[in-house]
CSV table of C-alpha atoms in Angstrom, one decimal:
chain,number,residue,atom,x,y,z
A,1,MET,CA,-128.2,-20.3,-32.0
A,2,ASN,CA,-131.2,-22.2,-30.9
A,3,LEU,CA,-131.0,-22.6,-27.1
A,4,ASP,CA,-133.8,-25.1,-27.2
A,5,VAL,CA,-131.3,-27.6,-28.7
A,6,VAL,CA,-128.9,-27.0,-25.8
A,7,THR,CA,-131.7,-27.5,-23.3
A,8,ALA,CA,-132.7,-30.8,-24.8
A,9,GLU,CA,-129.1,-32.1,-24.9
A,10,LEU,CA,-128.6,-31.3,-21.2
A,11,ALA,CA,-132.0,-32.7,-20.2
A,12,ALA,CA,-131.1,-36.1,-21.8
A,13,ARG,CA,-128.8,-37.0,-18.9
A,14,ALA,CA,-129.9,-34.6,-16.1
A,15,ALA,CA,-131.9,-37.3,-14.2
A,16,GLU,CA,-129.0,-39.7,-14.3
A,17,HIS,CA,-126.5,-37.2,-12.9
A,18,ASP,CA,-129.0,-36.2,-10.2
A,19,ARG,CA,-129.6,-39.8,-9.2
A,20,ASP,CA,-126.0,-40.7,-8.9
A,21,ALA,CA,-124.8,-37.2,-7.8
A,22,THR,CA,-122.1,-37.3,-10.5
A,23,PHE,CA,-120.6,-34.2,-12.0
A,24,PRO,CA,-122.0,-33.6,-15.5
A,25,HIS,CA,-118.8,-33.4,-17.5
A,26,ASP,CA,-120.8,-34.2,-20.6
A,27,GLY,CA,-123.2,-31.3,-20.0
A,28,ILE,CA,-120.4,-28.9,-19.5
A,29,ALA,CA,-118.9,-30.1,-22.8
A,30,VAL,CA,-122.2,-29.3,-24.5
A,31,VAL,CA,-122.2,-25.8,-23.1
A,32,HIS,CA,-118.6,-25.3,-24.3
A,33,LYS,CA,-119.3,-26.8,-27.7
A,34,HIS,CA,-122.0,-24.2,-28.3
A,35,GLY,CA,-119.7,-21.3,-27.1
A,36,LEU,CA,-121.8,-20.4,-24.1
A,37,LEU,CA,-119.3,-21.0,-21.4
A,38,THR,CA,-117.3,-17.9,-22.5
A,39,ALA,CA,-120.2,-15.8,-23.7
A,40,THR,CA,-119.4,-13.0,-21.3
A,41,VAL,CA,-115.7,-12.7,-22.3
A,42,ALA,CA,-115.2,-9.0,-23.3
A,43,ALA,CA,-114.8,-8.1,-27.0
A,44,ARG,CA,-111.3,-6.7,-26.2
A,45,TYR,CA,-110.3,-10.2,-25.4
A,46,GLY,CA,-111.9,-11.6,-28.5
A,47,GLY,CA,-115.1,-12.7,-26.9
A,48,GLU,CA,-118.8,-12.1,-27.5
A,49,GLY,CA,-119.1,-9.6,-24.7
A,50,ALA,CA,-122.6,-10.8,-23.7
A,51,GLY,CA,-124.4,-8.6,-21.2
A,52,LEU,CA,-126.7,-9.5,-18.4
A,53,ALA,CA,-129.8,-9.8,-20.6
A,54,ARG,CA,-128.1,-12.4,-22.8
A,55,THR,CA,-126.8,-14.2,-19.7
A,56,VAL,CA,-130.3,-14.4,-18.3
A,57,GLU,CA,-131.5,-15.9,-21.6
A,58,ILE,CA,-128.6,-18.5,-21.5
A,59,LEU,CA,-129.1,-19.5,-17.9
A,60,THR,CA,-132.9,-19.8,-18.3
A,61,ALA,CA,-132.3,-22.3,-21.1
A,62,LEU,CA,-129.5,-24.2,-19.2
A,63,GLY,CA,-131.6,-24.3,-16.0
A,64,ALA,CA,-134.5,-25.9,-17.9
A,65,GLY,CA,-132.1,-28.6,-19.1
A,66,ASP,CA,-129.9,-29.3,-16.2
A,67,PRO,CA,-129.7,-26.7,-13.4
A,68,ALA,CA,-126.4,-28.2,-12.0
A,69,VAL,CA,-124.8,-27.4,-15.4
A,70,ALA,CA,-126.4,-24.0,-15.3
A,71,LEU,CA,-125.1,-23.2,-11.9
A,72,VAL,CA,-121.5,-24.2,-12.7
A,73,THR,CA,-121.7,-22.3,-16.0
A,74,ALA,CA,-123.1,-19.2,-14.2
A,75,MET,CA,-120.0,-19.0,-11.9
A,76,THR,CA,-117.7,-19.0,-14.9
A,77,LEU,CA,-119.8,-16.5,-16.8
A,78,PHE,CA,-119.9,-14.2,-13.8
A,79,THR,CA,-116.1,-14.3,-13.6
A,80,HIS,CA,-115.6,-13.3,-17.2
A,81,ALA,CA,-118.2,-10.6,-16.8
A,82,ALA,CA,-116.4,-9.2,-13.8
A,83,GLN,CA,-113.1,-9.1,-15.8
A,84,ALA,CA,-115.0,-7.4,-18.6
A,85,ARG,CA,-116.4,-4.7,-16.4
A,86,GLU,CA,-113.6,-4.1,-13.9
A,87,PRO,CA,-110.4,-6.0,-14.7
A,88,SER,CA,-108.8,-7.5,-11.6
A,89,TRP,CA,-107.0,-10.6,-12.7
A,90,PRO,CA,-103.4,-10.1,-13.8
A,91,GLU,CA,-103.4,-10.0,-17.6
A,92,HIS,CA,-101.0,-13.0,-17.9
A,93,VAL,CA,-103.1,-15.1,-15.6
A,94,TYR,CA,-106.3,-14.2,-17.4
A,95,ALA,CA,-104.6,-14.9,-20.7
A,96,ASP,CA,-103.9,-18.4,-19.4
A,97,LEU,CA,-107.6,-18.9,-18.5
A,98,LEU,CA,-108.6,-17.7,-22.0
A,99,ALA,CA,-106.1,-20.1,-23.7
A,100,GLU,CA,-107.5,-23.0,-21.7
A,101,SER,CA,-111.0,-21.9,-22.6
A,102,GLN,CA,-110.1,-22.3,-26.3
A,103,ALA,CA,-108.8,-25.8,-25.8
A,104,GLY,CA,-111.7,-27.1,-23.8
A,105,PRO,CA,-114.1,-26.2,-20.9
A,106,ALA,CA,-112.3,-24.0,-18.4
A,107,LEU,CA,-114.4,-23.6,-15.3
A,108,VAL,CA,-113.9,-20.9,-12.7
A,109,ASN,CA,-115.6,-20.2,-9.3
A,110,ALA,CA,-115.1,-17.9,-6.4
A,111,LEU,CA,-114.7,-20.1,-3.2
A,112,ARG,CA,-115.9,-17.9,-0.3
A,113,VAL,CA,-117.9,-19.8,2.3
A,114,GLU,CA,-116.2,-21.4,5.3
A,115,PRO,CA,-117.4,-23.6,8.1
A,116,GLU,CA,-117.0,-21.1,10.9
A,117,LEU,CA,-117.7,-17.9,8.8
A,118,GLY,CA,-120.9,-19.0,7.1
A,119,THR,CA,-121.9,-16.9,4.1
A,120,PRO,CA,-119.6,-13.8,3.7
A,121,ALA,CA,-122.6,-11.7,2.8
A,122,ARG,CA,-123.4,-11.6,6.5
A,123,GLY,CA,-120.1,-10.1,7.3
A,124,GLY,CA,-116.8,-11.3,8.9
A,125,LEU,CA,-113.2,-12.1,7.8
A,126,PRO,CA,-112.2,-15.4,6.3
A,127,ALA,CA,-110.0,-17.8,8.2
A,128,THR,CA,-108.2,-18.7,5.0
A,129,VAL,CA,-104.7,-17.2,5.1
A,130,GLY,CA,-102.0,-16.5,2.6
A,131,ARG,CA,-98.5,-16.3,4.2
A,132,ARG,CA,-95.6,-14.8,2.3
A,133,ASP,CA,-92.9,-17.3,1.3
A,134,GLY,CA,-90.4,-15.6,-0.9
A,135,GLU,CA,-92.0,-14.8,-4.3
A,136,ALA,CA,-95.2,-16.6,-3.5
A,137,TRP,CA,-98.1,-16.9,-1.0
A,138,ARG,CA,-98.7,-20.2,0.8
A,139,VAL,CA,-102.4,-20.4,1.2
A,140,THR,CA,-104.1,-22.5,3.9
A,141,GLY,CA,-107.8,-22.8,4.5
A,142,HIS,CA,-111.0,-24.8,4.2
A,143,LYS,CA,-113.9,-23.8,1.9
A,144,ILE,CA,-117.4,-25.4,1.8
A,145,PHE,CA,-120.2,-25.3,-0.8
A,146,SER,CA,-117.6,-25.0,-3.5
A,147,THR,CA,-119.8,-25.4,-6.7
A,148,GLY,CA,-118.1,-27.6,-9.3
A,149,ALA,CA,-115.0,-28.1,-7.1
A,150,VAL,CA,-114.0,-31.4,-8.8
A,151,ALA,CA,-113.8,-29.8,-12.3
A,152,LEU,CA,-112.6,-26.3,-11.6
A,153,SER,CA,-109.6,-25.1,-13.7
A,154,TRP,CA,-109.3,-22.0,-11.5
A,155,MET,CA,-110.4,-21.2,-8.0
A,156,ALA,CA,-110.7,-17.6,-6.7
A,157,VAL,CA,-110.2,-18.4,-3.1
A,158,TRP,CA,-111.3,-15.6,-0.8
A,159,GLY,CA,-108.9,-15.1,2.1
A,160,ARG,CA,-106.6,-12.7,3.9
A,161,THR,CA,-102.9,-12.0,3.9
A,162,ASP,CA,-100.6,-12.2,6.9
A,163,ASP,CA,-99.6,-8.5,6.4
A,164,GLU,CA,-100.2,-5.8,9.0
A,165,PRO,CA,-102.8,-4.8,8.4
A,166,ALA,CA,-104.2,-7.9,6.8
A,167,ARG,CA,-105.7,-7.5,3.3
A,168,ALA,CA,-108.8,-9.4,2.1
A,169,GLY,CA,-109.1,-10.6,-1.4
A,170,SER,CA,-108.9,-13.6,-3.7
A,171,PHE,CA,-106.0,-15.9,-4.3
A,172,LEU,CA,-106.1,-17.3,-7.8
A,173,VAL,CA,-105.4,-21.0,-7.5
A,174,ARG,CA,-105.1,-23.4,-10.3
A,175,GLY,CA,-107.3,-26.5,-9.9
A,176,GLY,CA,-105.3,-29.5,-9.1
A,177,SER,CA,-102.4,-27.6,-7.6
A,178,PRO,CA,-100.3,-29.4,-5.0
A,179,GLY,CA,-101.9,-29.0,-1.6
A,180,VAL,CA,-105.4,-28.7,-3.0
A,181,ARG,CA,-107.7,-31.6,-1.8
A,182,ILE,CA,-111.4,-32.0,-2.7
A,183,GLU,CA,-113.4,-33.7,0.0
A,184,PRO,CA,-116.6,-35.3,-1.4
A,185,THR,CA,-119.1,-33.9,1.2
A,186,TRP,CA,-121.9,-32.8,-1.1
A,187,ASP,CA,-125.1,-34.8,-0.3
A,188,HIS,CA,-127.8,-32.3,-0.9
A,189,LEU,CA,-131.6,-32.1,-1.5
A,190,GLY,CA,-131.2,-30.5,-4.9
A,191,LEU,CA,-128.6,-29.6,-7.5
A,192,ARG,CA,-126.9,-32.9,-6.5
A,193,ALA,CA,-124.8,-33.0,-9.7
A,194,SER,CA,-123.2,-29.6,-9.0
A,195,ARG,CA,-120.7,-31.4,-6.7
A,196,SER,CA,-120.4,-28.4,-4.3
A,197,ASP,CA,-117.9,-30.2,-2.2
A,198,ASP,CA,-115.4,-29.0,0.4
A,199,VAL,CA,-112.0,-27.7,-0.7
A,200,HIS,CA,-109.0,-28.0,1.6
A,201,LEU,CA,-105.9,-25.9,0.9
A,202,ASP,CA,-102.7,-26.9,2.7
A,203,GLY,CA,-99.9,-24.5,1.9
A,204,VAL,CA,-100.9,-24.1,-1.7
A,205,ARG,CA,-98.3,-22.0,-3.6
A,206,VAL,CA,-99.7,-18.9,-5.4
A,207,PRO,CA,-97.5,-16.3,-7.1
A,208,LEU,CA,-97.5,-12.9,-5.3
A,209,ASP,CA,-99.2,-11.2,-8.2
A,210,ALA,CA,-102.0,-13.8,-8.3
A,211,PHE,CA,-103.7,-12.1,-5.3
A,212,VAL,CA,-106.6,-9.8,-6.2
A,213,HIS,CA,-107.0,-7.3,-3.3
A,214,SER,CA,-110.7,-6.5,-2.6
A,215,PRO,CA,-112.1,-5.5,0.8
A,216,ALA,CA,-115.4,-7.1,-0.3
A,217,GLY,CA,-113.7,-10.3,-1.5
A,218,ARG,CA,-114.4,-9.8,-5.2
A,219,GLY,CA,-113.5,-7.5,-8.1
A,220,ALA,CA,-116.5,-5.9,-9.9
A,221,ASP,CA,-119.8,-5.4,-8.2
A,222,LEU,CA,-121.7,-8.3,-9.6
A,223,THR,CA,-124.7,-8.2,-7.3
A,224,ALA,CA,-127.2,-7.8,-10.2
A,225,TRP,CA,-125.5,-10.6,-12.2
A,226,ASN,CA,-125.7,-13.0,-9.3
A,227,ALA,CA,-129.2,-12.1,-8.3
A,228,LEU,CA,-130.8,-12.0,-11.8
A,229,GLY,CA,-128.6,-14.6,-13.4
A,230,LEU,CA,-129.3,-17.3,-10.8
A,231,THR,CA,-133.0,-16.3,-10.6
A,232,ALA,CA,-133.2,-17.0,-14.4
A,233,LEU,CA,-131.7,-20.5,-13.7
A,234,TYR,CA,-134.5,-21.3,-11.4
A,235,LEU,CA,-137.2,-19.9,-13.6
A,236,GLY,CA,-135.8,-22.3,-16.2
A,237,VAL,CA,-136.3,-25.2,-13.7
A,238,ALA,CA,-139.9,-24.0,-13.2
A,239,THR,CA,-140.4,-23.8,-17.0
A,240,ALA,CA,-139.3,-27.4,-17.4
A,241,ALA,CA,-141.7,-28.4,-14.6
A,242,ARG,CA,-144.6,-26.6,-16.3
A,243,ASP,CA,-143.8,-28.3,-19.6
A,244,TRP,CA,-143.8,-31.7,-18.1
A,245,LEU,CA,-147.1,-30.9,-16.2
A,246,ILE,CA,-148.7,-29.9,-19.5
A,247,GLY,CA,-147.6,-33.1,-21.2
A,248,PHE,CA,-148.9,-35.2,-18.2
A,249,LEU,CA,-152.3,-33.5,-18.3
A,250,HIS,CA,-152.7,-34.1,-22.0
A,251,GLU,CA,-151.7,-37.8,-21.7
A,252,ARG,CA,-153.5,-38.6,-18.4
A,253,THR,CA,-157.0,-40.0,-19.3
A,254,PRO,CA,-158.8,-41.5,-16.2
A,255,ALA,CA,-161.2,-44.3,-17.1
A,256,ALA,CA,-164.0,-42.7,-15.3
A,257,LEU,CA,-163.5,-39.4,-17.2
A,258,GLY,CA,-162.9,-40.7,-20.7
A,259,LYS,CA,-160.9,-37.7,-21.7
A,260,PRO,CA,-157.6,-36.1,-20.8
A,261,LEU,CA,-157.3,-34.0,-17.6
A,262,ALA,CA,-156.2,-31.1,-19.8
A,263,THR,CA,-159.8,-30.7,-20.9
A,264,LEU,CA,-161.2,-30.0,-17.4
A,265,PRO,CA,-161.7,-26.3,-16.4
A,266,ARG,CA,-160.2,-26.9,-13.0
A,267,PHE,CA,-156.8,-28.0,-14.5
A,268,GLN,CA,-156.9,-25.3,-17.1
A,269,ALA,CA,-157.3,-22.6,-14.5
A,270,ALA,CA,-154.5,-24.2,-12.4
A,271,VAL,CA,-152.1,-24.2,-15.3
A,272,GLY,CA,-153.2,-20.6,-16.0
A,273,GLU,CA,-152.1,-19.7,-12.4
A,274,ILE,CA,-148.7,-21.2,-13.0
A,275,GLU,CA,-148.4,-19.5,-16.4
A,276,ALA,CA,-149.2,-16.1,-14.8
A,277,LEU,CA,-146.5,-16.6,-12.2
A,278,LEU,CA,-143.8,-17.5,-14.7
A,279,VAL,CA,-144.7,-15.0,-17.4
A,280,SER,CA,-144.8,-12.0,-15.0
A,281,ALA,CA,-141.6,-13.0,-13.1
A,282,SER,CA,-139.7,-13.8,-16.3
A,283,ALA,CA,-140.7,-10.4,-17.7
A,284,LEU,CA,-139.5,-8.6,-14.6
A,285,VAL,CA,-136.1,-10.4,-14.6
A,286,ARG,CA,-135.6,-9.8,-18.3
A,287,ALA,CA,-136.5,-6.2,-18.1
A,288,GLN,CA,-134.2,-5.6,-15.1
A,289,ALA,CA,-131.4,-7.3,-16.9
A,290,ALA,CA,-132.0,-5.1,-20.0
A,291,ASP,CA,-132.1,-2.0,-17.9
A,292,TYR,CA,-128.9,-2.9,-16.2
A,293,ASP,CA,-127.1,-3.3,-19.5
A,294,THR,CA,-128.1,0.2,-20.5
A,295,GLY,CA,-126.7,1.6,-17.3
A,296,LEU,CA,-129.9,2.1,-15.4
A,297,ALA,CA,-130.1,1.4,-11.7
A,298,VAL,CA,-132.2,-1.7,-10.9
A,299,ASP,CA,-133.2,-3.3,-7.6
A,300,ALA,CA,-132.0,-6.8,-8.5
A,301,GLY,CA,-132.8,-8.0,-5.0
A,302,ILE,CA,-136.5,-7.4,-5.6
A,303,GLY,CA,-136.2,-9.2,-9.0
A,304,LYS,CA,-134.5,-12.1,-7.3
A,305,LEU,CA,-137.2,-12.3,-4.6
A,306,VAL,CA,-140.1,-12.1,-7.0
A,307,GLY,CA,-138.6,-14.4,-9.5
A,308,THR,CA,-137.5,-17.2,-7.1
A,309,ARG,CA,-140.8,-17.1,-5.2
A,310,ALA,CA,-142.6,-17.4,-8.5
A,311,ALA,CA,-140.4,-20.3,-9.6
A,312,ILE,CA,-140.9,-22.2,-6.3
A,313,GLY,CA,-144.6,-21.4,-6.2
A,314,ALA,CA,-145.2,-22.6,-9.8
A,315,VAL,CA,-143.5,-26.0,-9.1
A,316,GLU,CA,-145.3,-26.4,-5.8
A,317,GLN,CA,-148.6,-25.7,-7.4
A,318,ALA,CA,-147.8,-28.3,-10.1
A,319,VAL,CA,-147.0,-30.8,-7.4
A,320,ALA,CA,-150.2,-30.1,-5.5
A,321,LEU,CA,-152.3,-30.4,-8.7
A,322,ILE,CA,-151.4,-34.0,-9.5
A,323,GLY,CA,-150.4,-35.5,-6.1
A,324,ASN,CA,-148.5,-38.8,-5.9
A,325,ASN,CA,-147.4,-38.8,-9.5
A,326,ALA,CA,-145.6,-35.5,-8.8
A,327,LEU,CA,-143.5,-37.0,-6.0
A,328,THR,CA,-142.6,-40.3,-7.8
A,329,ARG,CA,-138.9,-40.5,-8.7
A,330,ARG,CA,-139.6,-41.8,-12.2
A,331,ASN,CA,-141.2,-38.5,-13.0
A,332,PRO,CA,-139.0,-35.4,-13.4
A,333,LEU,CA,-141.4,-33.1,-11.4
A,334,GLU,CA,-140.0,-34.6,-8.2
A,335,ARG,CA,-136.5,-33.6,-9.2
A,336,HIS,CA,-137.6,-30.1,-10.4
A,337,LEU,CA,-139.2,-29.6,-6.9
A,338,ARG,CA,-136.0,-30.4,-5.1
A,339,ASP,CA,-133.9,-28.3,-7.4
A,340,VAL,CA,-136.1,-25.2,-7.4
A,341,LEU,CA,-136.1,-25.1,-3.6
A,342,CYS,CA,-132.3,-24.3,-3.7
A,343,ALA,CA,-133.3,-20.9,-5.1
A,344,ARG,CA,-133.8,-19.7,-1.5
A,345,ILE,CA,-130.2,-20.1,-0.4
A,346,HIS,CA,-128.5,-17.8,-2.8
A,347,THR,CA,-127.7,-14.2,-1.8
A,348,PRO,CA,-129.3,-11.8,-1.4
A,349,GLN,CA,-131.7,-13.8,0.7
A,350,ASP,CA,-135.3,-12.8,1.3
A,351,ASP,CA,-134.9,-11.3,4.7
A,352,THR,CA,-132.1,-9.0,3.5
A,353,VAL,CA,-134.0,-7.9,0.4
A,354,LEU,CA,-137.2,-7.2,2.3
A,355,ALA,CA,-135.4,-5.3,5.1
A,356,ALA,CA,-133.6,-3.1,2.6
A,357,ALA,CA,-136.8,-2.5,0.5
A,358,GLY,CA,-138.7,-1.6,3.6
A,359,GLN,CA,-136.1,0.8,4.9
A,360,ALA,CA,-135.9,2.5,1.5
A,361,ALA,CA,-139.6,2.9,1.3
A,362,LEU,CA,-140.0,4.2,4.8
A,363,SER,CA,-137.2,6.7,4.4
A,364,LYS,CA,-139.1,8.3,1.5
A,365,TYR,CA,-141.9,9.2,3.8
A,366,PRO,CA,-140.7,10.5,7.2
A,367,LEU,CA,-143.2,10.3,10.1
A,368,SER,CA,-143.4,14.0,10.4
A,369,GLN,CA,-144.4,14.4,6.8
A,370,HIS,CA,-146.9,11.6,6.9
A,371,THR,CA,-148.5,13.1,10.1
A,372,LYS,CA,-148.7,16.5,8.5
A,373,GLU,CA,-150.4,15.2,5.4
A,374,GLN,CA,-153.0,13.4,7.6
A,375,THR,CA,-153.8,16.5,9.7
A,376,PRO,CA,-157.3,18.0,8.9
């Protein structure tokens, strides 16, 4: 299918949803209509079985149209991808999700972050607890930054059991279950339509077999999916910013100049710098995703760092190039700038990536070996 069509459909209302901070139900319906919301469902479940490379392609297109839709879609795609690679959901529960996905958009997200804990990637156990109550768990906790909370069909709530010793894992909670309350706290710089609100759980009943035990809080290792998939989303944002900039430079004809800004070498070179950033970063992300699909080891953290820095840098250069027009709300570049800055907050974050890369490089060349090589 032509993903450009999906991009255009999402872009039609992206500014409206951003301005009002309203959840883009219409955009999610578009993604569902085109079969993209379940692209990573495994072939054994009747799905397309899309790999990471295809997912990168999809999220780039969605990010260019409406990054809030792309982010919510990404969480659902990653869930299906995890089930495809390393099944962890009980078969009957996953069958319910697939049935709902046939009937309409069925969104899923892993709710992990808590007020006291911060990001789980930095370590620590969740305060969310599931207590045994007969044939069920009663789950109580408070999750923040819960992307798409108002529209989730299922929530994989990271928590711990009251067993001895306690087990960490995900409680599979149906959206709208008794005891689930969404607190509209999301008032963010970017991705405003993602409605990443707080979720409160007060004794929510979850069947005993709807607890997915995982010391790391998730089933399959989706580090590469998260890193490269979300980087693709922000490269999509930067692509949309570049496209708008090019249109502006062709249309803008100052009276003193008498010809469009696009004809000036200074602007041509600046656009060339932006193009170089995006082409090189996109090529790296696509190549790493393709390598991952074939079973090769990839340093997705490096891909994320290079890709998100390129996306942010490209949009910032576009803003610097045209000044006030770039920061005027009637122009989409202002929104693209706010959205692309959100790339920095996703794990793995830059300091973690750089520390790991530095340690790995230094370990290849011990001091004694280096000293020996330098000795005359």
